[in-house]
Amino acid sequence: MFYILLVLGLVVLAYIFLVVIGKSCKSNAKLHGKTVIVTGSNTGIGKTTAIELAKRGARVILACRSKQRGEAALQDVKRESGSNQVVFMQLDLASFKSVRSFAENFLKTEPRLDILINNAGLHIFDRTEDGFGMTFGVNHLGHFLLTNLLLDRLKECGPSRVLNVSSTMHNVGSIDFDCLNTHKDLRKGTSILDGIRIYSDSKLCNVLFTHELAKRLKGTKVTCYSIHPGGVKTELARNTDAASQMILSNLGIFFMKTPLQGSQTTLHCALQEGIEHLSGRYFSNCTVRNVFAKARDDAASKKLWEISERFCGI
């Protein structure tokens, strides 16, 4: 029995070190004179990413929905990074009007954009201001519109990068284009399982968006990457039911990364030199990974792009 427990203990420790803690970004790159946008940067991975990039000298734009939470995060990021080159700009990804207003304001006031990190994400049953499923609207459509509105500036400032924070959950996702056309959402249904599936579908959208974006950016100095940060203890589930929050909270004690650990792959894709030839690829644990055929399907990625353009009115 002792040896069985010893082996189990070693397995758990190996899991914690290899999967939970994972690899760290090794780049020593500095970002003085560079500007970065991080969406959803008032908490979790986004906030930690903003702190780490500000420490390296970047001018960091905190793009957040809540003015109160965003301004509080602004003070935290400035204090923890020791940098005054941090700005809060309000952005509600559930509103096309807000996304367009943010982009217009940014382009008028900021001369550069070197890295766009589409980090914000949620898991909630609701509708956006424009009538789309909330998870689909925020996790994909809002970022799709934002990226397209800022692409010219990214091209002008190249070499530059676009990072789309996805999830390994994309592996169990799918895209029902008929449902998108008829219901403006990835699926029908409001059960807990439906919510998990819709979230997974939205993460597949992130990977396919990155795949298609890379093809459209060929010949420019802009590259893009999709990212799985790992299972991270953040506020992602704050809008779910109490039971789900309790389960995730207890699991997070032992089996989820801290925001700093979870930010490492984002930092790797933002900073690491020599990965430009991997544009459009998917990264996990600071390493490029192969994805299933459905996540690199040229026809599906093109179709998603075209329907997203129509939905966003661009």
PDB file of C-alpha atoms in Angstrom:
ATOM      1  CA  MET A   1       0.000   0.000   0.000  1.00  0.00           C
ATOM      2  CA  PHE A   2       2.851   2.372   0.851  1.00  0.00           C
ATOM      3  CA  TYR A   3       4.386   1.923  -2.592  1.00  0.00           C
ATOM      4  CA  ILE A   4       1.044   2.445  -4.325  1.00  0.00           C
ATOM      5  CA  LEU A   5       0.533   5.700  -2.430  1.00  0.00           C
ATOM      6  CA  LEU A   6       4.101   6.728  -3.205  1.00  0.00           C
ATOM      7  CA  VAL A   7       3.588   6.132  -6.930  1.00  0.00           C
ATOM      8  CA  LEU A   8       0.278   8.020  -6.896  1.00  0.00           C
ATOM      9  CA  GLY A   9       1.962  10.887  -5.077  1.00  0.00           C
ATOM     10  CA  LEU A  10       4.745  11.029  -7.644  1.00  0.00           C
ATOM     11  CA  VAL A  11       2.206  10.993 -10.482  1.00  0.00           C
ATOM     12  CA  VAL A  12       0.331  13.915  -8.927  1.00  0.00           C
ATOM     13  CA  LEU A  13       3.583  15.837  -8.401  1.00  0.00           C
ATOM     14  CA  ALA A  14       4.622  15.173 -12.005  1.00  0.00           C
ATOM     15  CA  TYR A  15       1.236  16.446 -13.211  1.00  0.00           C
ATOM     16  CA  ILE A  16       1.556  19.596 -11.112  1.00  0.00           C
ATOM     17  CA  PHE A  17       5.059  20.389 -12.362  1.00  0.00           C
ATOM     18  CA  LEU A  18       4.583  19.425 -16.015  1.00  0.00           C
ATOM     19  CA  VAL A  19       0.974  20.485 -16.631  1.00  0.00           C
ATOM     20  CA  VAL A  20      -0.112  22.879 -13.906  1.00  0.00           C
ATOM     21  CA  ILE A  21       3.098  24.881 -13.512  1.00  0.00           C
ATOM     22  CA  GLY A  22       4.299  24.264 -17.084  1.00  0.00           C
ATOM     23  CA  LYS A  23       6.992  26.087 -19.020  1.00  0.00           C
ATOM     24  CA  SER A  24       7.904  29.748 -18.678  1.00  0.00           C
ATOM     25  CA  CYS A  25       8.524  32.398 -21.304  1.00  0.00           C
ATOM     26  CA  LYS A  26      12.307  32.570 -21.818  1.00  0.00           C
ATOM     27  CA  SER A  27      12.469  35.750 -23.873  1.00  0.00           C
ATOM     28  CA  ASN A  28      14.381  38.703 -22.471  1.00  0.00           C
ATOM     29  CA  ALA A  29      12.972  41.087 -25.073  1.00  0.00           C
ATOM     30  CA  LYS A  30      12.299  44.686 -24.048  1.00  0.00           C
ATOM     31  CA  LEU A  31       9.385  46.675 -25.431  1.00  0.00           C
ATOM     32  CA  HIS A  32      10.409  50.312 -25.034  1.00  0.00           C
ATOM     33  CA  GLY A  33       8.666  52.349 -27.719  1.00  0.00           C
ATOM     34  CA  LYS A  34       6.118  49.597 -28.377  1.00  0.00           C
ATOM     35  CA  THR A  35       2.368  49.750 -27.725  1.00  0.00           C
ATOM     36  CA  VAL A  36       0.235  46.794 -26.669  1.00  0.00           C
ATOM     37  CA  ILE A  37      -3.524  46.397 -26.270  1.00  0.00           C
ATOM     38  CA  VAL A  38      -4.748  43.712 -23.846  1.00  0.00           C
ATOM     39  CA  THR A  39      -8.496  43.104 -23.734  1.00  0.00           C
ATOM     40  CA  GLY A  40     -10.024  41.885 -20.496  1.00  0.00           C
ATOM     41  CA  SER A  41      -7.003  43.145 -18.586  1.00  0.00           C
ATOM     42  CA  ASN A  42      -8.717  44.169 -15.366  1.00  0.00           C
ATOM     43  CA  THR A  43      -8.327  40.665 -13.900  1.00  0.00           C
ATOM     44  CA  GLY A  44      -6.769  37.219 -14.304  1.00  0.00           C
ATOM     45  CA  ILE A  45      -4.408  36.359 -17.145  1.00  0.00           C
ATOM     46  CA  GLY A  46      -5.026  39.667 -18.910  1.00  0.00           C
ATOM     47  CA  LYS A  47      -4.057  41.763 -15.920  1.00  0.00           C
ATOM     48  CA  THR A  48      -0.952  39.699 -15.256  1.00  0.00           C
ATOM     49  CA  THR A  49       0.029  39.884 -18.926  1.00  0.00           C
ATOM     50  CA  ALA A  50      -0.360  43.662 -18.834  1.00  0.00           C
ATOM     51  CA  ILE A  51       1.867  43.900 -15.751  1.00  0.00           C
ATOM     52  CA  GLU A  52       4.588  41.746 -17.297  1.00  0.00           C
ATOM     53  CA  LEU A  53       4.604  43.681 -20.581  1.00  0.00           C
ATOM     54  CA  ALA A  54       4.627  47.033 -18.772  1.00  0.00           C
ATOM     55  CA  LYS A  55       7.645  45.829 -16.793  1.00  0.00           C
ATOM     56  CA  ARG A  56       9.433  45.351 -20.130  1.00  0.00           C
ATOM     57  CA  GLY A  57       8.819  48.958 -21.128  1.00  0.00           C
ATOM     58  CA  ALA A  58       5.709  48.654 -23.294  1.00  0.00           C
ATOM     59  CA  ARG A  59       2.982  51.256 -23.372  1.00  0.00           C
ATOM     60  CA  VAL A  60       0.009  49.108 -22.351  1.00  0.00           C
ATOM     61  CA  ILE A  61      -3.632  49.853 -23.102  1.00  0.00           C
ATOM     62  CA  LEU A  62      -6.026  48.155 -20.682  1.00  0.00           C
ATOM     63  CA  ALA A  63      -9.161  47.538 -22.764  1.00  0.00           C
ATOM     64  CA  CYS A  64     -11.923  46.642 -20.306  1.00  0.00           C
ATOM     65  CA  ARG A  65     -15.728  46.826 -20.155  1.00  0.00           C
ATOM     66  CA  SER A  66     -16.163  48.118 -16.604  1.00  0.00           C
ATOM     67  CA  LYS A  67     -14.909  51.665 -15.996  1.00  0.00           C
ATOM     68  CA  GLN A  68     -14.725  51.075 -12.251  1.00  0.00           C
ATOM     69  CA  ARG A  69     -12.837  47.771 -12.489  1.00  0.00           C
ATOM     70  CA  GLY A  70     -10.659  49.062 -15.307  1.00  0.00           C
ATOM     71  CA  GLU A  71      -9.556  52.148 -13.407  1.00  0.00           C
ATOM     72  CA  ALA A  72      -8.832  50.056 -10.303  1.00  0.00           C
ATOM     73  CA  ALA A  73      -6.749  47.681 -12.432  1.00  0.00           C
ATOM     74  CA  LEU A  74      -4.932  50.666 -13.938  1.00  0.00           C
ATOM     75  CA  GLN A  75      -3.613  51.638 -10.511  1.00  0.00           C
ATOM     76  CA  ASP A  76      -2.651  48.037  -9.727  1.00  0.00           C
ATOM     77  CA  VAL A  77      -0.797  47.567 -13.017  1.00  0.00           C
ATOM     78  CA  LYS A  78       1.078  50.856 -12.628  1.00  0.00           C
ATOM     79  CA  ARG A  79       2.057  50.006  -9.069  1.00  0.00           C
ATOM     80  CA  GLU A  80       3.116  46.409  -9.714  1.00  0.00           C
ATOM     81  CA  SER A  81       4.985  47.165 -12.931  1.00  0.00           C
ATOM     82  CA  GLY A  82       6.560  50.415 -11.792  1.00  0.00           C
ATOM     83  CA  SER A  83       5.489  51.978 -15.090  1.00  0.00           C
ATOM     84  CA  ASN A  84       3.384  55.042 -15.831  1.00  0.00           C
ATOM     85  CA  GLN A  85       3.003  54.020 -19.472  1.00  0.00           C
ATOM     86  CA  VAL A  86      -0.311  52.299 -18.785  1.00  0.00           C
ATOM     87  CA  VAL A  87      -3.674  53.616 -19.982  1.00  0.00           C
ATOM     88  CA  PHE A  88      -7.277  52.475 -19.432  1.00  0.00           C
ATOM     89  CA  MET A  89      -9.653  52.691 -22.386  1.00  0.00           C
ATOM     90  CA  GLN A  90     -13.216  51.438 -22.081  1.00  0.00           C
ATOM     91  CA  LEU A  91     -14.213  48.592 -24.401  1.00  0.00           C
ATOM     92  CA  ASP A  92     -17.384  46.501 -24.309  1.00  0.00           C
ATOM     93  CA  LEU A  93     -16.903  43.584 -26.687  1.00  0.00           C
ATOM     94  CA  ALA A  94     -20.640  42.830 -26.468  1.00  0.00           C
ATOM     95  CA  SER A  95     -21.368  46.054 -28.354  1.00  0.00           C
ATOM     96  CA  PHE A  96     -20.251  46.752 -31.915  1.00  0.00           C
ATOM     97  CA  LYS A  97     -20.804  50.451 -31.217  1.00  0.00           C
ATOM     98  CA  SER A  98     -18.385  50.283 -28.276  1.00  0.00           C
ATOM     99  CA  VAL A  99     -15.800  48.344 -30.301  1.00  0.00           C
ATOM    100  CA  ARG A 100     -15.944  50.920 -33.100  1.00  0.00           C
ATOM    101  CA  SER A 101     -15.752  53.789 -30.612  1.00  0.00           C
ATOM    102  CA  PHE A 102     -12.732  52.222 -28.902  1.00  0.00           C
ATOM    103  CA  ALA A 103     -10.936  51.691 -32.216  1.00  0.00           C
ATOM    104  CA  GLU A 104     -11.688  55.252 -33.361  1.00  0.00           C
ATOM    105  CA  ASN A 105     -10.449  56.714 -30.078  1.00  0.00           C
ATOM    106  CA  PHE A 106      -7.328  54.548 -30.069  1.00  0.00           C
ATOM    107  CA  LEU A 107      -6.398  55.392 -33.652  1.00  0.00           C
ATOM    108  CA  LYS A 108      -6.807  59.114 -32.950  1.00  0.00           C
ATOM    109  CA  THR A 109      -4.762  59.164 -29.746  1.00  0.00           C
ATOM    110  CA  GLU A 110      -2.132  56.431 -30.129  1.00  0.00           C
ATOM    111  CA  PRO A 111       0.371  56.512 -33.023  1.00  0.00           C
ATOM    112  CA  ARG A 112       1.512  52.883 -32.684  1.00  0.00           C
ATOM    113  CA  LEU A 113       0.134  49.378 -32.229  1.00  0.00           C
ATOM    114  CA  ASP A 114       2.687  46.585 -32.066  1.00  0.00           C
ATOM    115  CA  ILE A 115       0.854  43.786 -30.260  1.00  0.00           C
ATOM    116  CA  LEU A 116      -2.898  43.160 -30.000  1.00  0.00           C
ATOM    117  CA  ILE A 117      -3.814  40.562 -27.371  1.00  0.00           C
ATOM    118  CA  ASN A 118      -7.417  39.393 -27.673  1.00  0.00           C
ATOM    119  CA  ASN A 119      -7.598  37.954 -24.179  1.00  0.00           C
ATOM    120  CA  ALA A 120     -11.090  38.705 -22.866  1.00  0.00           C
ATOM    121  CA  GLY A 121     -13.489  35.813 -22.587  1.00  0.00           C
ATOM    122  CA  LEU A 122     -16.633  34.779 -20.771  1.00  0.00           C
ATOM    123  CA  HIS A 123     -19.092  31.944 -20.382  1.00  0.00           C
ATOM    124  CA  ILE A 124     -22.640  33.214 -19.963  1.00  0.00           C
ATOM    125  CA  PHE A 125     -26.156  32.836 -21.362  1.00  0.00           C
ATOM    126  CA  ASP A 126     -27.336  36.231 -22.558  1.00  0.00           C
ATOM    127  CA  ARG A 127     -27.509  38.354 -25.696  1.00  0.00           C
ATOM    128  CA  THR A 128     -25.176  41.090 -26.857  1.00  0.00           C
ATOM    129  CA  GLU A 129     -26.359  44.591 -27.626  1.00  0.00           C
ATOM    130  CA  ASP A 130     -26.547  43.537 -31.289  1.00  0.00           C
ATOM    131  CA  GLY A 131     -28.593  40.386 -30.612  1.00  0.00           C
ATOM    132  CA  PHE A 132     -25.935  37.669 -30.764  1.00  0.00           C
ATOM    133  CA  GLY A 133     -25.294  34.954 -28.211  1.00  0.00           C
ATOM    134  CA  MET A 134     -23.136  36.562 -25.519  1.00  0.00           C
ATOM    135  CA  THR A 135     -20.376  33.933 -25.434  1.00  0.00           C
ATOM    136  CA  PHE A 136     -20.093  33.926 -29.232  1.00  0.00           C
ATOM    137  CA  GLY A 137     -20.386  37.706 -29.418  1.00  0.00           C
ATOM    138  CA  VAL A 138     -17.680  38.501 -26.876  1.00  0.00           C
ATOM    139  CA  ASN A 139     -15.286  35.589 -27.359  1.00  0.00           C
ATOM    140  CA  HIS A 140     -15.283  35.804 -31.161  1.00  0.00           C
ATOM    141  CA  LEU A 141     -17.267  38.554 -32.889  1.00  0.00           C
ATOM    142  CA  GLY A 142     -16.101  41.467 -30.740  1.00  0.00           C
ATOM    143  CA  HIS A 143     -12.465  40.496 -31.166  1.00  0.00           C
ATOM    144  CA  PHE A 144     -12.953  39.813 -34.881  1.00  0.00           C
ATOM    145  CA  LEU A 145     -14.295  43.341 -35.407  1.00  0.00           C
ATOM    146  CA  LEU A 146     -11.651  44.929 -33.173  1.00  0.00           C
ATOM    147  CA  THR A 147      -8.816  43.173 -34.996  1.00  0.00           C
ATOM    148  CA  ASN A 148     -10.083  44.200 -38.411  1.00  0.00           C
ATOM    149  CA  LEU A 149     -10.507  47.828 -37.369  1.00  0.00           C
ATOM    150  CA  LEU A 150      -6.912  47.922 -36.121  1.00  0.00           C
ATOM    151  CA  LEU A 151      -5.221  45.887 -38.861  1.00  0.00           C
ATOM    152  CA  ASP A 152      -3.996  48.849 -40.891  1.00  0.00           C
ATOM    153  CA  ARG A 153      -2.225  50.306 -37.864  1.00  0.00           C
ATOM    154  CA  LEU A 154      -0.666  46.923 -37.093  1.00  0.00           C
ATOM    155  CA  LYS A 155       0.582  46.717 -40.675  1.00  0.00           C
ATOM    156  CA  GLU A 156       2.051  50.225 -40.504  1.00  0.00           C
ATOM    157  CA  CYS A 157       3.978  49.324 -37.338  1.00  0.00           C
ATOM    158  CA  GLY A 158       5.226  45.895 -38.417  1.00  0.00           C
ATOM    159  CA  PRO A 159       6.669  43.606 -37.430  1.00  0.00           C
ATOM    160  CA  SER A 160       3.626  43.268 -35.197  1.00  0.00           C
ATOM    161  CA  ARG A 161       1.530  40.468 -33.741  1.00  0.00           C
ATOM    162  CA  VAL A 162      -2.067  39.470 -32.987  1.00  0.00           C
ATOM    163  CA  LEU A 163      -2.662  36.952 -30.200  1.00  0.00           C
ATOM    164  CA  ASN A 164      -6.003  35.192 -29.740  1.00  0.00           C
ATOM    165  CA  VAL A 165      -6.428  33.471 -26.386  1.00  0.00           C
ATOM    166  CA  SER A 166      -8.313  30.243 -27.040  1.00  0.00           C
ATOM    167  CA  SER A 167      -8.472  27.017 -25.012  1.00  0.00           C
ATOM    168  CA  THR A 168      -7.895  23.294 -25.338  1.00  0.00           C
ATOM    169  CA  MET A 169     -11.705  23.154 -25.112  1.00  0.00           C
ATOM    170  CA  HIS A 170     -11.728  23.993 -28.811  1.00  0.00           C
ATOM    171  CA  ASN A 171     -11.003  20.304 -29.377  1.00  0.00           C
ATOM    172  CA  VAL A 172     -14.577  19.398 -28.419  1.00  0.00           C
ATOM    173  CA  GLY A 173     -16.128  22.371 -30.201  1.00  0.00           C
ATOM    174  CA  SER A 174     -17.919  22.561 -33.529  1.00  0.00           C
ATOM    175  CA  ILE A 175     -19.565  25.271 -35.615  1.00  0.00           C
ATOM    176  CA  ASP A 176     -23.154  24.984 -36.779  1.00  0.00           C
ATOM    177  CA  PHE A 177     -23.379  27.642 -39.485  1.00  0.00           C
ATOM    178  CA  ASP A 178     -27.111  27.046 -39.926  1.00  0.00           C
ATOM    179  CA  CYS A 179     -27.655  27.804 -36.244  1.00  0.00           C
ATOM    180  CA  LEU A 180     -25.521  30.937 -36.564  1.00  0.00           C
ATOM    181  CA  ASN A 181     -27.598  32.151 -39.482  1.00  0.00           C
ATOM    182  CA  THR A 182     -30.975  31.416 -37.911  1.00  0.00           C
ATOM    183  CA  HIS A 183     -30.344  32.055 -34.200  1.00  0.00           C
ATOM    184  CA  LYS A 184     -27.228  34.274 -34.177  1.00  0.00           C
ATOM    185  CA  ASP A 185     -25.651  31.819 -31.773  1.00  0.00           C
ATOM    186  CA  LEU A 186     -23.487  28.709 -31.864  1.00  0.00           C
ATOM    187  CA  ARG A 187     -26.144  26.436 -30.337  1.00  0.00           C
ATOM    188  CA  LYS A 188     -29.620  26.443 -28.857  1.00  0.00           C
ATOM    189  CA  GLY A 189     -30.252  25.378 -25.279  1.00  0.00           C
ATOM    190  CA  THR A 190     -29.504  26.737 -21.819  1.00  0.00           C
ATOM    191  CA  SER A 191     -28.351  23.736 -19.801  1.00  0.00           C
ATOM    192  CA  ILE A 192     -24.952  23.584 -18.094  1.00  0.00           C
ATOM    193  CA  LEU A 193     -23.804  21.169 -20.816  1.00  0.00           C
ATOM    194  CA  ASP A 194     -25.060  23.525 -23.528  1.00  0.00           C
ATOM    195  CA  GLY A 195     -23.057  26.326 -21.931  1.00  0.00           C
ATOM    196  CA  ILE A 196     -19.868  24.242 -21.946  1.00  0.00           C
ATOM    197  CA  ARG A 197     -20.450  23.320 -25.568  1.00  0.00           C
ATOM    198  CA  ILE A 198     -21.065  26.919 -26.631  1.00  0.00           C
ATOM    199  CA  TYR A 199     -17.890  28.015 -24.841  1.00  0.00           C
ATOM    200  CA  SER A 200     -15.956  25.224 -26.597  1.00  0.00           C
ATOM    201  CA  ASP A 201     -17.441  26.268 -29.939  1.00  0.00           C
ATOM    202  CA  SER A 202     -16.370  29.872 -29.343  1.00  0.00           C
ATOM    203  CA  LYS A 203     -12.815  28.718 -28.621  1.00  0.00           C
ATOM    204  CA  LEU A 204     -12.817  26.798 -31.915  1.00  0.00           C
ATOM    205  CA  CYS A 205     -13.850  30.074 -33.561  1.00  0.00           C
ATOM    206  CA  ASN A 206     -10.696  31.664 -32.065  1.00  0.00           C
ATOM    207  CA  VAL A 207      -8.451  29.003 -33.593  1.00  0.00           C
ATOM    208  CA  LEU A 208     -10.144  29.134 -36.998  1.00  0.00           C
ATOM    209  CA  PHE A 209     -10.066  32.935 -36.979  1.00  0.00           C
ATOM    210  CA  THR A 210      -6.313  32.823 -36.360  1.00  0.00           C
ATOM    211  CA  HIS A 211      -5.848  30.249 -39.125  1.00  0.00           C
ATOM    212  CA  GLU A 212      -7.705  32.400 -41.660  1.00  0.00           C
ATOM    213  CA  LEU A 213      -6.150  35.660 -40.472  1.00  0.00           C
ATOM    214  CA  ALA A 214      -2.649  34.268 -41.044  1.00  0.00           C
ATOM    215  CA  LYS A 215      -3.531  33.462 -44.658  1.00  0.00           C
ATOM    216  CA  ARG A 216      -4.879  36.967 -45.227  1.00  0.00           C
ATOM    217  CA  LEU A 217      -1.779  38.527 -43.651  1.00  0.00           C
ATOM    218  CA  LYS A 218       0.723  36.794 -45.921  1.00  0.00           C
ATOM    219  CA  GLY A 219       3.033  39.356 -47.482  1.00  0.00           C
ATOM    220  CA  THR A 220       2.693  41.718 -44.512  1.00  0.00           C
ATOM    221  CA  LYS A 221       4.812  42.004 -41.381  1.00  0.00           C
ATOM    222  CA  VAL A 222       1.901  41.037 -39.121  1.00  0.00           C
ATOM    223  CA  THR A 223       1.777  37.526 -37.653  1.00  0.00           C
ATOM    224  CA  CYS A 224      -0.847  35.892 -35.456  1.00  0.00           C
ATOM    225  CA  TYR A 225      -1.102  33.016 -32.994  1.00  0.00           C
ATOM    226  CA  SER A 226      -3.821  31.250 -31.008  1.00  0.00           C
ATOM    227  CA  ILE A 227      -3.075  30.247 -27.454  1.00  0.00           C
ATOM    228  CA  HIS A 228      -4.150  27.748 -24.810  1.00  0.00           C
ATOM    229  CA  PRO A 229      -3.099  29.260 -21.464  1.00  0.00           C
ATOM    230  CA  GLY A 230      -3.823  26.087 -19.500  1.00  0.00           C
ATOM    231  CA  GLY A 231      -6.434  25.584 -16.827  1.00  0.00           C
ATOM    232  CA  VAL A 232      -6.140  28.848 -14.912  1.00  0.00           C
ATOM    233  CA  LYS A 233      -7.831  29.930 -11.701  1.00  0.00           C
ATOM    234  CA  THR A 234      -9.431  33.174 -12.863  1.00  0.00           C
ATOM    235  CA  GLU A 235     -12.846  34.870 -12.723  1.00  0.00           C
ATOM    236  CA  LEU A 236     -14.006  33.235 -15.989  1.00  0.00           C
ATOM    237  CA  ALA A 237     -16.780  31.359 -14.156  1.00  0.00           C
ATOM    238  CA  ARG A 238     -18.012  34.350 -12.151  1.00  0.00           C
ATOM    239  CA  ASN A 239     -21.220  34.474 -14.211  1.00  0.00           C
ATOM    240  CA  THR A 240     -22.003  30.752 -13.840  1.00  0.00           C
ATOM    241  CA  ASP A 241     -24.178  29.112 -11.184  1.00  0.00           C
ATOM    242  CA  ALA A 242     -23.003  28.725  -7.580  1.00  0.00           C
ATOM    243  CA  ALA A 243     -22.413  24.971  -7.881  1.00  0.00           C
ATOM    244  CA  SER A 244     -20.109  25.374 -10.884  1.00  0.00           C
ATOM    245  CA  GLN A 245     -18.205  28.157  -9.144  1.00  0.00           C
ATOM    246  CA  MET A 246     -17.684  25.995  -6.043  1.00  0.00           C
ATOM    247  CA  ILE A 247     -16.428  23.023  -8.077  1.00  0.00           C
ATOM    248  CA  LEU A 248     -14.008  25.140 -10.095  1.00  0.00           C
ATOM    249  CA  SER A 249     -12.798  26.928  -6.984  1.00  0.00           C
ATOM    250  CA  ASN A 250     -11.958  23.661  -5.223  1.00  0.00           C
ATOM    251  CA  LEU A 251     -10.279  22.212  -8.309  1.00  0.00           C
ATOM    252  CA  GLY A 252      -8.274  25.382  -8.685  1.00  0.00           C
ATOM    253  CA  ILE A 253      -6.480  24.881  -5.380  1.00  0.00           C
ATOM    254  CA  PHE A 254      -4.454  21.957  -6.730  1.00  0.00           C
ATOM    255  CA  PHE A 255      -5.060  21.545 -10.440  1.00  0.00           C
ATOM    256  CA  MET A 256      -5.177  25.024 -11.962  1.00  0.00           C
ATOM    257  CA  LYS A 257      -2.447  27.511 -12.785  1.00  0.00           C
ATOM    258  CA  THR A 258      -2.072  30.905 -11.212  1.00  0.00           C
ATOM    259  CA  PRO A 259      -2.638  33.856 -13.565  1.00  0.00           C
ATOM    260  CA  LEU A 260       1.146  34.352 -13.766  1.00  0.00           C
ATOM    261  CA  GLN A 261       1.681  30.721 -14.792  1.00  0.00           C
ATOM    262  CA  GLY A 262      -1.244  30.981 -17.202  1.00  0.00           C
ATOM    263  CA  SER A 263       0.168  34.092 -18.862  1.00  0.00           C
ATOM    264  CA  GLN A 264       3.429  32.437 -19.920  1.00  0.00           C
ATOM    265  CA  THR A 265       2.291  31.170 -23.328  1.00  0.00           C
ATOM    266  CA  THR A 266       0.771  34.560 -24.119  1.00  0.00           C
ATOM    267  CA  LEU A 267       4.063  36.218 -23.182  1.00  0.00           C
ATOM    268  CA  HIS A 268       5.985  33.663 -25.271  1.00  0.00           C
ATOM    269  CA  CYS A 269       3.900  34.406 -28.374  1.00  0.00           C
ATOM    270  CA  ALA A 270       4.134  38.154 -27.782  1.00  0.00           C
ATOM    271  CA  LEU A 271       7.883  38.252 -27.219  1.00  0.00           C
ATOM    272  CA  GLN A 272       9.715  35.248 -28.596  1.00  0.00           C
ATOM    273  CA  GLU A 273      11.863  35.950 -31.631  1.00  0.00           C
ATOM    274  CA  GLY A 274      11.965  33.534 -34.544  1.00  0.00           C
ATOM    275  CA  ILE A 275       8.354  32.287 -34.465  1.00  0.00           C
ATOM    276  CA  GLU A 276       7.139  34.382 -37.388  1.00  0.00           C
ATOM    277  CA  HIS A 277       7.101  31.332 -39.681  1.00  0.00           C
ATOM    278  CA  LEU A 278       4.572  29.766 -37.281  1.00  0.00           C
ATOM    279  CA  SER A 279       1.962  32.439 -37.941  1.00  0.00           C
ATOM    280  CA  GLY A 280      -1.557  31.012 -37.700  1.00  0.00           C
ATOM    281  CA  ARG A 281      -0.490  28.153 -35.450  1.00  0.00           C
ATOM    282  CA  TYR A 282      -1.740  27.117 -32.015  1.00  0.00           C
ATOM    283  CA  PHE A 283       0.489  27.286 -28.933  1.00  0.00           C
ATOM    284  CA  SER A 284       0.214  25.580 -25.566  1.00  0.00           C
ATOM    285  CA  ASN A 285       2.757  25.512 -22.733  1.00  0.00           C
ATOM    286  CA  CYS A 286       5.040  27.867 -24.729  1.00  0.00           C
ATOM    287  CA  THR A 287       5.218  25.292 -27.532  1.00  0.00           C
ATOM    288  CA  VAL A 288       3.574  25.089 -30.951  1.00  0.00           C
ATOM    289  CA  ARG A 289       1.060  22.234 -31.115  1.00  0.00           C
ATOM    290  CA  ASN A 290      -0.696  20.393 -33.891  1.00  0.00           C
ATOM    291  CA  VAL A 291      -4.477  20.676 -33.959  1.00  0.00           C
ATOM    292  CA  PHE A 292      -7.219  18.417 -35.269  1.00  0.00           C
ATOM    293  CA  ALA A 293      -8.278  18.850 -38.895  1.00  0.00           C
ATOM    294  CA  LYS A 294     -11.445  20.749 -37.920  1.00  0.00           C
ATOM    295  CA  ALA A 295      -9.310  23.501 -36.333  1.00  0.00           C
ATOM    296  CA  ARG A 296      -7.321  24.083 -39.535  1.00  0.00           C
ATOM    297  CA  ASP A 297     -10.108  23.553 -42.045  1.00  0.00           C
ATOM    298  CA  ASP A 298      -9.646  26.112 -44.830  1.00  0.00           C
ATOM    299  CA  ALA A 299     -13.284  26.015 -45.935  1.00  0.00           C
ATOM    300  CA  ALA A 300     -14.639  26.388 -42.397  1.00  0.00           C
ATOM    301  CA  SER A 301     -12.244  29.212 -41.506  1.00  0.00           C
ATOM    302  CA  LYS A 302     -13.154  31.090 -44.697  1.00  0.00           C
ATOM    303  CA  LYS A 303     -16.867  30.583 -44.060  1.00  0.00           C
ATOM    304  CA  LEU A 304     -16.523  31.779 -40.463  1.00  0.00           C
ATOM    305  CA  TRP A 305     -14.634  34.863 -41.652  1.00  0.00           C
ATOM    306  CA  GLU A 306     -17.307  35.706 -44.214  1.00  0.00           C
ATOM    307  CA  ILE A 307     -20.245  35.255 -41.844  1.00  0.00           C
ATOM    308  CA  SER A 308     -18.380  37.277 -39.189  1.00  0.00           C
ATOM    309  CA  GLU A 309     -17.842  40.105 -41.685  1.00  0.00           C
ATOM    310  CA  ARG A 310     -21.568  40.082 -42.456  1.00  0.00           C
ATOM    311  CA  PHE A 311     -22.554  40.038 -38.790  1.00  0.00           C
ATOM    312  CA  CYS A 312     -20.149  42.888 -37.979  1.00  0.00           C
ATOM    313  CA  GLY A 313     -21.097  44.946 -41.033  1.00  0.00           C
ATOM    314  CA  ILE A 314     -17.601  45.220 -42.490  1.00  0.00           C
TER     315      ILE A 314
END
